[in-house]
Short mmCIF file of C-alpha atoms in Angstrom, two decimals:
data_model
loop_
_atom_site.label_atom_id
_atom_site.label_comp_id
_atom_site.label_asym_id
_atom_site.label_seq_id
_atom_site.Cartn_x
_atom_site.Cartn_y
_atom_site.Cartn_z
CA MET W 1 -36.58 18.25 -22.51
CA ARG W 2 -35.20 14.83 -23.07
CA SER W 3 -33.31 15.79 -26.21
CA SER W 4 -31.80 18.92 -24.67
CA ARG W 5 -30.54 16.91 -21.72
CA ARG W 6 -29.04 14.41 -24.06
CA LYS W 7 -27.41 17.19 -26.02
CA SER W 8 -25.83 18.76 -22.95
CA PHE W 9 -24.38 15.37 -22.12
CA LEU W 10 -22.91 14.99 -25.56
CA VAL W 11 -21.24 18.39 -25.66
CA ARG W 12 -19.63 17.94 -22.25
CA THR W 13 -15.86 17.94 -22.61
CA LEU W 14 -13.25 16.87 -20.12
CA THR W 15 -10.43 19.26 -19.40
CA ASP W 16 -6.76 18.39 -19.17
CA VAL W 17 -5.33 18.53 -15.66
CA TYR W 18 -1.88 19.87 -14.74
CA ILE W 19 0.28 19.78 -11.65
CA VAL W 20 1.25 23.44 -11.28
CA GLY W 21 3.15 23.35 -8.02
CA SER W 22 4.55 21.02 -5.40
CA GLY W 23 5.70 21.25 -1.81
CA GLU W 24 7.20 18.77 0.57
CA THR W 25 8.66 18.55 4.05
CA LYS W 26 11.70 16.48 4.75
CA TYR W 27 10.71 12.85 5.39
CA GLY W 28 12.11 11.26 8.54
CA GLU W 29 11.84 11.28 12.32
CA LEU W 30 10.72 14.86 12.81
CA TRP W 31 10.09 14.99 16.55
CA GLU W 32 9.97 18.77 16.68
CA LYS W 33 7.08 19.01 14.20
CA SER W 34 3.41 18.19 14.70
CA LEU W 35 0.92 16.63 12.30
CA ARG W 36 -0.57 20.00 11.45
CA GLU W 37 2.78 21.78 11.16
CA LEU W 38 3.93 19.20 8.62
CA ALA W 39 0.71 19.46 6.60
CA VAL W 40 0.76 23.23 6.51
CA GLU W 41 4.48 23.40 5.63
CA ALA W 42 3.99 21.19 2.56
CA GLY W 43 0.77 22.93 1.55
CA LEU W 44 2.15 26.45 1.73
CA LYS W 45 5.28 25.45 -0.18
CA ALA W 46 3.07 24.02 -2.94
CA VAL W 47 0.95 27.18 -3.14
CA GLU W 48 4.06 29.34 -3.26
CA ASP W 49 5.65 27.10 -5.88
CA ALA W 50 2.51 27.26 -8.04
CA GLY W 51 2.56 31.04 -7.99
CA ILE W 52 -1.06 31.21 -6.89
CA TYR W 53 -2.67 32.48 -3.68
CA SER W 54 -4.41 30.36 -1.07
CA LYS W 55 -7.70 32.05 -1.96
CA ASP W 56 -7.40 30.64 -5.50
CA ILE W 57 -7.84 27.09 -4.20
CA GLN W 58 -11.39 25.90 -4.87
CA ILE W 59 -11.31 22.43 -3.32
CA LEU W 60 -8.92 20.59 -1.03
CA TYR W 61 -8.28 16.89 -0.59
CA GLY W 62 -6.28 15.73 2.40
CA SER W 63 -4.91 12.25 2.82
CA SER W 64 -3.68 10.41 5.86
CA SER W 65 -3.81 6.76 6.71
CA LEU W 66 -3.24 6.74 10.46
CA ALA W 67 -3.90 10.23 11.84
CA GLY W 68 -7.10 9.00 13.46
CA SER W 69 -5.26 6.18 15.22
CA ILE W 70 -1.84 7.68 16.00
CA ASN W 71 -2.73 11.30 16.60
CA GLY W 72 -6.40 10.94 17.50
CA GLN W 73 -7.19 13.46 14.78
CA ASN W 74 -9.75 12.94 12.05
CA ASP W 75 -11.22 15.36 9.48
CA ILE W 76 -7.74 16.02 8.12
CA GLY W 77 -9.25 17.98 5.22
CA SER W 78 -10.59 20.64 7.58
CA LEU W 79 -7.40 20.60 9.64
CA ILE W 80 -5.24 21.35 6.62
CA ALA W 81 -7.64 23.96 5.25
CA ASP W 82 -7.96 25.68 8.63
CA PHE W 83 -4.27 25.95 9.48
CA SER W 84 -3.36 26.89 5.93
CA GLY W 85 -5.54 29.94 6.50
CA LEU W 86 -8.36 28.73 4.27
CA ALA W 87 -11.13 28.32 6.85
CA SER W 88 -12.76 31.60 5.89
CA SER W 89 -12.80 30.54 2.24
CA ASN W 90 -15.23 27.80 3.29
CA ILE W 91 -14.11 25.56 0.41
CA PRO W 92 -14.92 21.84 0.33
CA ALA W 93 -12.18 19.92 2.14
CA LEU W 94 -12.23 16.15 2.53
CA ARG W 95 -9.88 13.41 3.71
CA ILE W 96 -9.43 10.44 1.40
CA GLU W 97 -8.37 7.17 3.00
CA ALA W 98 -7.20 4.01 1.27
CA SER W 99 -4.58 2.72 3.69
CA SER W 100 -1.09 3.13 2.27
CA ALA W 101 -2.61 4.15 -1.10
CA SER W 102 -4.39 7.15 0.45
CA GLY W 103 -2.08 9.66 -1.25
CA ALA W 104 -2.66 8.63 -4.85
CA ALA W 105 -6.35 8.04 -4.07
CA ALA W 106 -6.62 11.68 -2.95
CA VAL W 107 -4.79 12.88 -6.09
CA ARG W 108 -7.19 10.84 -8.21
CA GLU W 109 -10.25 12.44 -6.58
CA ALA W 110 -8.78 15.91 -7.12
CA TYR W 111 -7.86 14.99 -10.71
CA LEU W 112 -11.45 13.87 -11.40
CA ALA W 113 -12.87 17.00 -9.76
CA VAL W 114 -10.79 19.23 -12.04
CA ARG W 115 -11.09 17.00 -15.09
CA SER W 116 -14.86 17.09 -14.88
CA GLY W 117 -14.82 20.87 -15.20
CA GLU W 118 -16.40 21.40 -11.77
CA TYR W 119 -13.28 23.01 -10.26
CA ASP W 120 -10.31 24.83 -11.78
CA VAL W 121 -7.84 24.65 -8.89
CA ALA W 122 -7.49 21.83 -6.38
CA MET W 123 -4.99 21.30 -3.58
CA VAL W 124 -3.99 17.78 -2.51
CA GLY W 125 -2.04 17.37 0.69
CA GLY W 126 -0.96 14.16 2.40
CA VAL W 127 0.51 13.89 5.86
CA GLU W 128 1.57 11.23 8.34
CA LYS W 129 3.03 11.69 11.79
CA MET W 130 4.20 8.19 12.69
CA THR W 131 6.79 8.82 15.42
CA ASP W 132 4.45 10.31 18.03
CA ILE W 133 4.03 6.86 19.60
CA TYR W 134 6.41 3.98 20.26
CA GLY W 135 7.59 2.01 17.23
CA SER W 136 5.93 -1.21 18.41
CA GLU W 137 2.61 0.64 18.72
CA THR W 138 3.04 2.05 15.22
CA LEU W 139 3.75 -1.48 13.99
CA ASP W 140 0.44 -2.49 15.53
CA LEU W 141 -1.34 0.31 13.67
CA ILE W 142 0.23 -0.31 10.26
CA GLY W 143 -1.47 -3.70 10.68
CA THR W 144 -4.62 -1.78 9.74
CA THR W 145 -3.43 -2.16 6.13
CA LEU W 146 -4.19 -5.89 6.46
CA ASP W 147 -7.39 -7.83 7.18
CA ARG W 148 -7.62 -6.92 10.86
CA GLU W 149 -9.71 -9.94 11.90
CA TRP W 150 -8.12 -12.76 9.92
CA GLU W 151 -4.50 -11.72 9.29
CA TRP W 152 -3.41 -9.18 11.90
CA PHE W 153 -5.33 -10.89 14.74
CA MET W 154 -3.33 -14.08 14.20
CA GLY W 155 0.01 -12.28 14.47
CA ALA W 156 0.60 -11.24 10.87
CA THR W 157 2.34 -7.94 10.17
CA PRO W 158 2.66 -6.24 6.78
CA ALA W 159 6.31 -7.40 6.71
CA ALA W 160 5.24 -10.97 7.48
CA MET W 161 2.77 -10.98 4.59
CA ALA W 162 5.41 -9.57 2.21
CA ALA W 163 7.86 -12.17 3.52
CA MET W 164 5.50 -15.06 2.72
CA THR W 165 5.04 -13.66 -0.78
CA ALA W 166 8.83 -13.34 -1.09
CA ARG W 167 9.53 -16.90 0.07
CA LYS W 168 7.09 -18.44 -2.40
CA TYR W 169 8.24 -16.15 -5.23
CA MET W 170 11.92 -16.91 -4.62
CA LYS W 171 11.25 -20.67 -4.48
CA ASP W 172 8.97 -20.89 -7.53
CA PHE W 173 11.16 -18.69 -9.77
CA LYS W 174 14.55 -19.56 -8.25
CA VAL W 175 15.26 -15.92 -7.46
CA GLU W 176 18.10 -15.15 -5.05
CA LYS W 177 17.71 -12.86 -2.07
CA GLU W 178 20.34 -10.56 -3.61
CA SER W 179 17.82 -9.52 -6.28
CA LEU W 180 15.52 -8.14 -3.57
CA ALA W 181 18.40 -6.40 -1.81
CA MET W 182 19.42 -4.64 -5.03
CA VAL W 183 16.08 -2.79 -5.06
CA SER W 184 16.98 -1.27 -1.69
CA VAL W 185 20.54 -0.51 -2.79
CA ASN W 186 19.13 1.42 -5.78
CA ASP W 187 16.65 3.28 -3.55
CA HIS W 188 19.42 4.40 -1.20
CA GLU W 189 21.67 5.46 -4.08
CA ASN W 190 18.92 7.73 -5.47
CA ALA W 191 17.88 9.00 -2.03
CA SER W 192 21.46 10.10 -1.39
CA LYS W 193 20.72 12.79 -4.00
CA ASN W 194 17.33 13.78 -2.54
CA PRO W 195 17.58 16.37 0.26
CA ASN W 196 14.09 15.47 1.53
CA ALA W 197 14.79 11.74 1.86
CA HIS W 198 14.52 9.95 5.21
CA PHE W 199 17.76 8.03 4.60
CA ARG W 200 20.51 9.63 2.52
CA ASN W 201 23.22 7.07 3.21
CA ARG W 202 24.37 4.78 0.42
CA LEU W 203 23.79 1.10 1.02
CA THR W 204 26.09 -1.69 -0.11
CA LEU W 205 24.79 -5.08 -1.20
CA GLU W 206 26.59 -6.65 1.78
CA GLY W 207 24.98 -4.12 4.11
CA ALA W 208 21.56 -4.84 2.63
CA MET W 209 22.05 -8.61 2.92
CA GLY W 210 23.35 -8.57 6.48
CA ALA W 211 20.76 -6.40 8.24
CA THR W 212 18.65 -7.41 11.25
CA MET W 213 15.94 -9.93 10.38
CA ILE W 214 12.36 -8.58 10.43
CA ALA W 215 10.32 -11.44 8.91
CA ASP W 216 12.46 -14.10 7.29
CA PRO W 217 13.59 -13.78 4.44
CA LEU W 218 13.04 -10.00 4.70
CA ASN W 219 15.43 -7.99 6.85
CA MET W 220 15.36 -4.35 7.90
CA MET W 221 16.89 -3.25 4.58
CA ASP W 222 13.95 -4.81 2.70
CA CYS W 223 11.41 -2.79 4.67
CA SER W 224 10.36 0.84 4.27
CA PRO W 225 10.71 2.90 7.44
CA MET W 226 8.04 4.60 9.53
CA SER W 227 8.46 8.22 8.48
CA ASP W 228 6.96 11.54 9.42
CA GLY W 229 6.36 13.81 6.49
CA ALA W 230 3.96 15.67 4.25
CA SER W 231 3.68 16.24 0.50
CA ALA W 232 1.36 18.51 -1.43
CA ILE W 233 0.59 19.40 -5.02
CA VAL W 234 -1.66 21.95 -6.69
CA LEU W 235 -3.72 20.84 -9.69
CA ALA W 236 -5.23 23.21 -12.24
CA SER W 237 -7.40 22.91 -15.32
CA ASP W 238 -6.16 23.55 -18.84
CA ARG W 239 -8.05 26.83 -19.11
CA TYR W 240 -6.75 28.08 -15.74
CA VAL W 241 -3.17 27.22 -16.70
CA LYS W 242 -3.53 29.11 -19.98
CA ALA W 243 -5.33 32.11 -18.47
CA HIS W 244 -2.69 32.54 -15.77
CA LYS W 245 0.29 31.48 -17.89
CA LEU W 246 1.35 28.80 -15.43
CA ASP W 247 3.94 26.09 -16.05
CA GLY W 248 2.60 22.64 -15.43
CA VAL W 249 3.09 18.91 -15.79
CA LYS W 250 0.12 17.03 -17.19
CA ILE W 251 -1.55 14.15 -15.40
CA VAL W 252 -2.17 12.08 -18.51
CA SER W 253 -4.26 9.29 -17.01
CA SER W 254 -5.39 7.62 -13.81
CA GLY W 255 -6.12 3.95 -13.09
CA ILE W 256 -7.40 2.35 -9.91
CA SER W 257 -8.38 -1.21 -9.04
CA GLN W 258 -9.04 -3.45 -6.04
CA ASP W 259 -8.37 -7.03 -5.08
CA TYR W 260 -9.33 -9.20 -2.10
CA LEU W 261 -8.45 -7.46 1.18
CA ALA W 262 -6.58 -10.47 2.61
CA LEU W 263 -3.64 -12.08 0.83
CA HIS W 264 -4.97 -15.59 1.60
CA SER W 265 -8.09 -14.94 -0.50
CA ARG W 266 -6.15 -14.17 -3.70
CA GLU W 267 -5.61 -16.60 -6.54
CA SER W 268 -1.86 -15.88 -6.54
CA PHE W 269 0.46 -14.65 -3.80
CA TYR W 270 2.86 -13.00 -6.23
CA ARG W 271 0.51 -11.56 -8.81
CA LEU W 272 -0.91 -8.16 -7.85
CA ASN W 273 -4.16 -8.09 -9.80
CA SER W 274 -5.09 -4.61 -8.61
CA THR W 275 -1.72 -3.30 -9.78
CA ALA W 276 -1.89 -5.07 -13.13
CA ILE W 277 -5.39 -3.77 -13.86
CA ALA W 278 -4.70 -0.21 -12.66
CA GLY W 279 -1.52 -0.22 -14.77
CA ARG W 280 -3.26 -1.46 -17.91
CA THR W 281 -6.04 1.09 -17.41
CA ALA W 282 -3.59 3.97 -17.01
CA LEU W 283 -1.52 2.94 -20.03
CA SER W 284 -4.58 2.41 -22.21
CA LYS W 285 -6.20 5.72 -21.22
CA ALA W 286 -2.90 7.45 -21.97
CA GLY W 287 -2.65 5.61 -25.29
CA ILE W 288 0.92 4.52 -24.59
CA LYS W 289 2.87 1.32 -23.94
CA ALA W 290 5.05 0.38 -20.99
CA SER W 291 8.07 0.90 -23.24
CA ASP W 292 7.12 4.60 -23.58
CA VAL W 293 7.63 5.14 -19.83
CA SER W 294 10.83 7.01 -18.93
CA PHE W 295 10.83 6.40 -15.17
CA LEU W 296 8.82 4.60 -12.50
CA GLU W 297 7.95 5.45 -8.94
CA LEU W 298 6.99 2.09 -7.42
CA HIS W 299 5.31 1.35 -4.09
CA ASP W 300 8.14 -0.73 -2.69
CA SER W 301 7.01 -0.79 0.93
CA TYR W 302 8.89 -4.13 0.93
CA SER W 303 11.63 -4.88 -1.61
CA ILE W 304 9.87 -7.97 -3.01
CA TYR W 305 6.96 -5.82 -4.19
CA ALA W 306 9.22 -3.82 -6.55
CA LEU W 307 10.07 -6.99 -8.48
CA ILE W 308 6.46 -8.14 -8.62
CA GLU W 309 5.26 -4.68 -9.63
CA LEU W 310 7.79 -4.46 -12.46
CA GLU W 311 6.25 -7.68 -13.77
CA ASP W 312 2.60 -6.81 -13.22
CA LEU W 313 3.04 -3.34 -14.72
CA GLY W 314 4.41 -4.87 -17.92
CA PHE W 315 8.17 -4.28 -17.64
CA ALA W 316 9.16 -7.94 -17.21
CA GLU W 317 7.69 -11.42 -17.54
CA LYS W 318 6.50 -13.06 -14.32
CA GLY W 319 9.46 -14.25 -12.28
CA GLN W 320 12.01 -12.36 -14.39
CA ALA W 321 12.20 -8.88 -12.87
CA ASN W 322 15.51 -9.93 -11.29
CA GLN W 323 17.00 -9.35 -14.75
CA LEU W 324 16.21 -5.63 -14.38
CA VAL W 325 17.48 -4.94 -10.86
CA GLY W 326 21.16 -4.89 -11.83
CA ASP W 327 21.61 -1.91 -14.14
CA ASP W 328 18.24 -1.27 -15.82
CA ILE W 329 16.56 0.27 -12.76
CA LYS W 330 19.43 2.67 -12.08
CA LEU W 331 19.01 6.39 -12.71
CA ASN W 332 20.83 6.10 -16.06
CA GLY W 333 19.42 2.64 -16.86
CA SER W 334 16.78 1.59 -19.39
CA ILE W 335 13.90 2.00 -16.92
CA PRO W 336 14.92 4.10 -13.89
CA VAL W 337 13.02 3.02 -10.75
CA ASN W 338 12.37 5.37 -7.83
CA PRO W 339 14.54 8.37 -8.70
CA SER W 340 13.14 9.86 -5.47
CA GLY W 341 14.68 7.10 -3.37
CA GLY W 342 11.44 5.12 -3.15
CA LEU W 343 9.61 4.01 -0.04
CA LYS W 344 12.71 2.30 1.35
CA ALA W 345 14.98 5.35 1.37
CA LYS W 346 12.98 8.50 0.60
CA GLY W 347 10.64 7.15 3.25
CA ASN W 348 7.08 6.00 3.78
CA PRO W 349 4.87 8.52 5.62
CA MET W 350 1.86 6.49 4.53
CA GLY W 351 -0.77 9.12 3.66
CA ALA W 352 1.89 11.37 2.09
CA THR W 353 3.77 8.66 0.19
CA GLY W 354 1.57 8.56 -2.92
CA ILE W 355 1.53 12.36 -3.20
CA GLY W 356 5.30 12.40 -2.74
CA GLN W 357 5.53 10.38 -5.96
CA PHE W 358 3.73 13.22 -7.77
CA VAL W 359 6.10 15.74 -6.18
CA GLU W 360 9.01 13.73 -7.57
CA ALA W 361 7.42 13.49 -11.02
CA TYR W 362 6.74 17.22 -11.05
CA LEU W 363 10.37 17.98 -10.18
CA GLN W 364 11.60 15.52 -12.82
CA PHE W 365 9.54 17.07 -15.61
CA MET W 366 10.34 20.63 -14.53
CA GLY W 367 14.03 19.72 -14.64
CA LYS W 368 14.42 20.48 -10.93
CA ALA W 369 15.51 17.04 -9.69
CA ASP W 370 19.17 18.06 -9.44
CA GLY W 371 21.57 15.12 -8.98
CA ARG W 372 18.82 12.54 -9.50
CA GLN W 373 17.44 14.06 -12.70
CA VAL W 374 16.27 11.51 -15.27
CA LYS W 375 17.45 12.59 -18.73
CA SER W 376 14.66 14.16 -20.83
CA PRO W 377 11.76 12.10 -19.48
CA LYS W 378 8.73 11.57 -21.73
CA TYR W 379 6.29 9.79 -19.40
CA GLY W 380 6.49 8.91 -15.72
CA MET W 381 4.47 6.07 -14.17
CA LEU W 382 3.50 6.38 -10.50
CA HIS W 383 2.31 3.35 -8.54
CA ASN W 384 0.81 3.51 -5.05
CA MET W 385 -0.63 0.45 -3.28
CA ALA W 386 -2.60 -0.38 -0.16
CA GLY W 387 -1.25 -3.10 2.12
CA THR W 388 -0.48 -6.34 0.29
CA GLY W 389 -2.24 -5.12 -2.87
CA SER W 390 -5.89 -4.66 -1.88
CA THR W 391 -6.01 -1.32 -3.74
CA SER W 392 -3.62 0.00 -6.37
CA LEU W 393 -3.45 3.28 -8.23
CA VAL W 394 -1.35 3.96 -11.30
CA HIS W 395 -0.98 7.41 -12.84
CA ILE W 396 0.82 8.48 -15.99
CA VAL W 397 2.29 12.00 -15.94
CA GLY W 398 4.20 14.09 -18.44
CA GLY W 399 3.78 13.63 -22.17
CA ALA W 400 4.28 17.24 -23.16
CA MET A 1 -8.01 -1.34 21.26
CA GLY A 2 -11.37 -2.60 22.49
CA GLU A 3 -12.40 -5.51 20.33
CA LEU A 4 -14.57 -7.33 22.84
CA SER A 5 -17.66 -7.80 20.73
CA SER A 6 -15.74 -8.86 17.65
CA ILE A 7 -13.96 -11.55 19.69
CA TRP A 8 -17.32 -12.84 20.91
CA ARG A 9 -18.83 -12.69 17.40
CA GLU A 10 -15.99 -14.64 15.81
CA SER A 11 -15.55 -17.20 18.58
CA SER A 12 -17.12 -20.18 16.78
CA HIS A 13 -14.97 -19.57 13.70
CA ARG A 14 -11.80 -19.01 15.70
CA TYR A 15 -12.36 -21.67 18.37
CA ARG A 16 -13.76 -24.49 16.25
CA LEU A 17 -12.68 -23.55 12.72
CA VAL A 18 -16.26 -23.20 11.50
CA GLY A 19 -16.42 -22.00 7.90
CA HIS A 20 -19.19 -21.14 5.51
CA LYS A 21 -20.46 -23.17 2.58
CA CYS A 22 -22.38 -21.94 -0.45
CA GLY A 23 -25.55 -24.04 -0.88
CA ASN A 24 -25.64 -23.13 -4.56
CA CYS A 25 -22.18 -24.26 -5.76
CA GLY A 26 -20.72 -26.00 -2.72
CA THR A 27 -17.64 -23.76 -2.35
CA VAL A 28 -16.31 -23.68 1.21
CA TYR A 29 -15.09 -20.39 2.68
CA PHE A 30 -12.75 -19.69 5.54
CA PRO A 31 -12.64 -17.00 6.86
CA PRO A 32 -16.43 -17.02 6.53
CA ARG A 33 -18.21 -14.97 3.87
CA ASP A 34 -21.87 -14.00 3.79
CA ILE A 35 -22.04 -14.11 0.01
CA CYS A 36 -20.46 -16.54 -2.45
CA ILE A 37 -17.89 -14.86 -4.69
CA LYS A 38 -18.88 -17.14 -7.57
CA CYS A 39 -22.68 -17.23 -7.26
CA HIS A 40 -23.24 -13.69 -5.94
CA ARG A 41 -27.02 -13.08 -5.47
CA GLU A 42 -27.82 -16.72 -6.24
CA SER A 43 -26.18 -17.56 -2.91
CA ILE A 44 -28.26 -15.20 -0.78
CA GLY A 45 -29.94 -17.21 1.97
CA LYS A 46 -28.05 -20.35 0.94
CA ILE A 47 -24.86 -19.87 2.97
CA SER A 48 -24.58 -22.30 5.89
CA GLU A 49 -21.97 -23.09 8.50
CA CYS A 50 -19.67 -26.04 7.97
CA ASN A 51 -17.02 -27.66 10.16
CA LEU A 52 -13.51 -27.89 8.77
CA SER A 53 -11.16 -30.78 9.45
CA GLY A 54 -8.20 -28.57 10.38
CA LYS A 55 -5.94 -30.56 8.05
CA GLY A 56 -3.92 -28.68 5.51
CA GLU A 57 -0.52 -27.90 4.04
CA ILE A 58 1.87 -24.96 4.11
CA VAL A 59 1.74 -22.72 1.03
CA SER A 60 4.33 -20.28 2.36
CA PHE A 61 5.68 -19.17 5.73
CA THR A 62 7.89 -16.70 7.56
CA ILE A 63 9.56 -16.38 10.94
CA VAL A 64 8.43 -13.07 12.43
CA HIS A 65 11.05 -11.23 14.51
CA ASP A 66 9.58 -7.71 14.59
CA VAL A 67 6.29 -8.29 16.40
CA PRO A 68 3.33 -6.20 17.63
CA PRO A 69 2.99 -5.64 21.41
CA ALA A 70 0.29 -8.33 21.86
CA PHE A 71 2.80 -10.95 20.62
CA ALA A 72 5.88 -9.72 22.50
CA ARG A 73 6.15 -12.90 24.61
CA GLN A 74 5.95 -15.21 21.57
CA ARG A 75 8.81 -13.59 19.62
CA PRO A 76 10.03 -15.00 17.26
CA TYR A 77 7.11 -17.00 15.86
CA ALA A 78 6.24 -18.71 12.60
CA MET A 79 3.36 -17.47 10.43
CA ALA A 80 2.07 -19.43 7.48
CA LEU A 81 -0.42 -19.43 4.66
CA ILE A 82 -2.13 -22.79 5.01
CA LYS A 83 -4.30 -24.45 2.37
CA LEU A 84 -6.98 -26.52 4.11
CA GLU A 85 -8.02 -29.83 2.58
CA GLU A 86 -11.52 -28.38 2.00
CA GLY A 87 -9.97 -25.71 -0.26
CA PRO A 88 -9.74 -22.39 1.60
CA ILE A 89 -6.38 -20.79 2.49
CA LEU A 90 -5.94 -19.04 5.83
CA THR A 91 -3.23 -17.17 7.74
CA ALA A 92 -2.11 -18.69 11.06
CA GLN A 93 0.84 -19.42 13.30
CA ILE A 94 2.81 -22.68 13.31
CA VAL A 95 3.62 -23.68 16.92
CA ASP A 96 5.08 -26.55 18.97
CA SER A 97 7.32 -27.43 16.05
CA ASP A 98 11.01 -27.14 15.25
CA MET A 99 11.18 -23.95 13.15
CA ASP A 100 13.96 -25.45 11.02
CA GLU A 101 11.57 -28.19 9.91
CA ILE A 102 8.92 -25.82 8.57
CA GLU A 103 8.80 -26.10 4.78
CA ILE A 104 6.50 -25.23 1.91
CA GLY A 105 4.34 -28.31 1.26
CA ARG A 106 4.53 -29.73 4.82
CA LYS A 107 1.26 -31.15 6.18
CA VAL A 108 -0.15 -29.42 9.25
CA SER A 109 -3.07 -29.81 11.68
CA ALA A 110 -5.05 -27.20 13.61
CA VAL A 111 -4.78 -26.93 17.39
CA PHE A 112 -6.53 -24.68 19.91
CA ARG A 113 -4.17 -22.14 21.48
CA ARG A 114 -3.82 -18.76 23.15
CA ILE A 115 -3.41 -16.30 20.24
CA ARG A 116 -2.58 -12.97 21.87
CA GLU A 117 -2.83 -11.00 25.07
CA ASP A 118 -3.59 -7.32 25.44
CA GLY A 119 -1.12 -6.41 28.19
CA LYS A 120 -0.99 -7.54 31.83
CA SER A 121 -4.62 -6.93 32.74
CA GLY A 122 -5.99 -7.20 29.20
CA LEU A 123 -7.95 -9.90 27.48
CA ILE A 124 -6.37 -13.20 26.53
CA GLN A 125 -7.68 -14.23 23.13
CA TYR A 126 -7.85 -17.80 21.86
CA GLY A 127 -8.14 -19.47 18.50
CA TYR A 128 -6.48 -21.77 15.99
CA LYS A 129 -2.79 -22.32 15.38
CA PHE A 130 -1.21 -25.21 13.49
CA VAL A 131 1.40 -27.88 14.24
CA LEU A 132 3.53 -29.85 11.79
CA ASP A 133 2.23 -33.38 11.24
CA GLY A 134 4.67 -36.05 12.40
#
């Protein structure tokens, strides 16, 4: 008995996992659309794009960060399954929540479910409906990404926490505010070529520098917007892809890590340990180096984080990412950052944001990214983060 | 949002800056923790309350202009990361001080203040803020 059990463990093999379809709503202030309409629109587009039928989906993961607070709706997994016409399939459907990293966290769960061999086809859908309440109330609720009792209670907002990180970073490494602004300029440039982006206007450096102050030194052009939107992808196992002759983009590896919930508990205010560890894990599992990555989708909820993430993910030494924000991060640069437009300009519908990065990667590798297409990408790195860095996920996709 | 019981639970920490101390290694924690992050299970049953001096210095700060509803009447206000002389770092407002004089490295002291108010008929919540030392 014992030996046969041991044997079955040894012969277990993990299957490769592919993204076989993607769907997305426009991101933005979509007053005419409800939470469920957004979720269903993205989900159905993904199913159609994958060339499968709804009944082929064996498990569904939904992600949303604030639906319970803003819309008073929980059990998003069932909501999406039901209104996508899947209720009678009675498949497992769960919501995954990890604050602003909910999207990638849901993809990771679906990836593991397929990778293990338990399921062949999984749907992952993320949705956020942030404009159903007043902006100041939404600001209150995005404070749930912080330590509610010891940061938010005292008057801290996510922008305030990012601003304190930015001030210390800029002082210690003598980095000018312009370097932060250039991240937003690049996001807007790329988003101008993305029809689903929240903001499609180009942004000048002067415009980025002169915007309304939010939390000094960060102004409105350093901060991602509150967006409505939904993104969905369909994942399938290697054998399913082969049996049904589907085109797909491989999820090569997945890394996740945590850090202290509150910024004040961390050993450094400009070193994102969770990001560094998740990044190293993803690279090592993929068997590649940072220099093998063709493009990055970074969680730049605030511009300062893009610089810090470039450093902690291995693309620059600490305090030196400002050397990359001129030309290197551009679409035709040495390491294109946020071809989608990033959180600043594509938008930040929190629970959908991380899945939107996979939508972008899928389009890039399928050669469907139109005016923002990265030239013959080899690997894409996707980084999604909760709050000030309490949870980070890094995925490597591509590699065909 | 109703947070009545949490306000009552945290009152000693927020009103009098009471932290926690690990009886095994002596590390002081604020905000309080029920287990020492260095000693783990060795600290179980050995965590005790300890009073903090309220003296510290600014590690970083920001002036917040886009504020949540409970802080609408205080806009704009200064938030800071403050390293207390006992070691812990906390997040708090700097008040009663010229905002132009706030700098990284400045010494500060804790004061007892109104933190936030939940609308006209809502609760008024109190706790610590900090002032620049003269």
